[in-house]
């Protein structure tokens, strides 16, 4: 099917007993026309699905297996791939550009309060400050509003390994990490001008 953010918001949900129509985040406006293809197989509490989303700002593929247990806890496992997806437009960050990735996800919960997710994967490319980084791997766990993990960045202009924690439940955010930086050509990375 083909749609857009504005088309989805026009759907009259009151006929289904919903008091208000759906209001999607304004960050989705730049995606333009969205083409969605996919399949779902199974039952409401135990199913698999795959999808392909094509937008004017990049594409996303995914395949997941999902299960709702007897305690209403939602579990999921699968793979998410992006192809030249423009994250800067969605996040309204002019320094952030397109990225392509292949990430495995194994988790449970749908809110930050009950979410526990293990991620493992690669960013084949990530554009930041008009520089395209190659070969970024990420491994970690998001649980109790905290992230524990590592990412490795091996690029011709930077060689970096990050291992540590971010506790997002604290204000200010608490950090505990180690960085092993073998090289960083800051001018070539567009971090400094001189």
Short mmCIF file of N, CA and C in Angstrom, two decimals, residues 4 10 71 80 108 186 190:
data_model
loop_
_atom_site.label_atom_id
_atom_site.label_comp_id
_atom_site.label_asym_id
_atom_site.label_seq_id
_atom_site.Cartn_x
_atom_site.Cartn_y
_atom_site.Cartn_z
N UNK A 4 0.80 8.41 3.14
CA UNK A 4 1.64 9.47 3.70
C UNK A 4 1.17 9.74 5.12
N UNK A 10 -5.86 11.39 8.47
CA UNK A 10 -7.23 11.66 8.01
C UNK A 10 -8.19 10.51 8.26
N UNK A 71 1.47 -13.30 30.86
CA UNK A 71 1.52 -12.12 31.73
C UNK A 71 1.43 -10.82 30.92
N UNK A 80 16.53 -5.79 11.41
CA UNK A 80 16.11 -4.51 10.82
C UNK A 80 17.25 -4.01 9.95
N UNK A 108 12.10 -7.48 24.67
CA UNK A 108 10.74 -7.54 25.22
C UNK A 108 10.36 -6.15 25.67
N UNK A 186 40.92 14.52 12.69
CA UNK A 186 39.77 15.38 12.95
C UNK A 186 39.43 16.29 11.78
N UNK A 190 35.80 16.24 9.39
CA UNK A 190 35.00 17.47 9.43
C UNK A 190 34.61 17.86 10.85
#
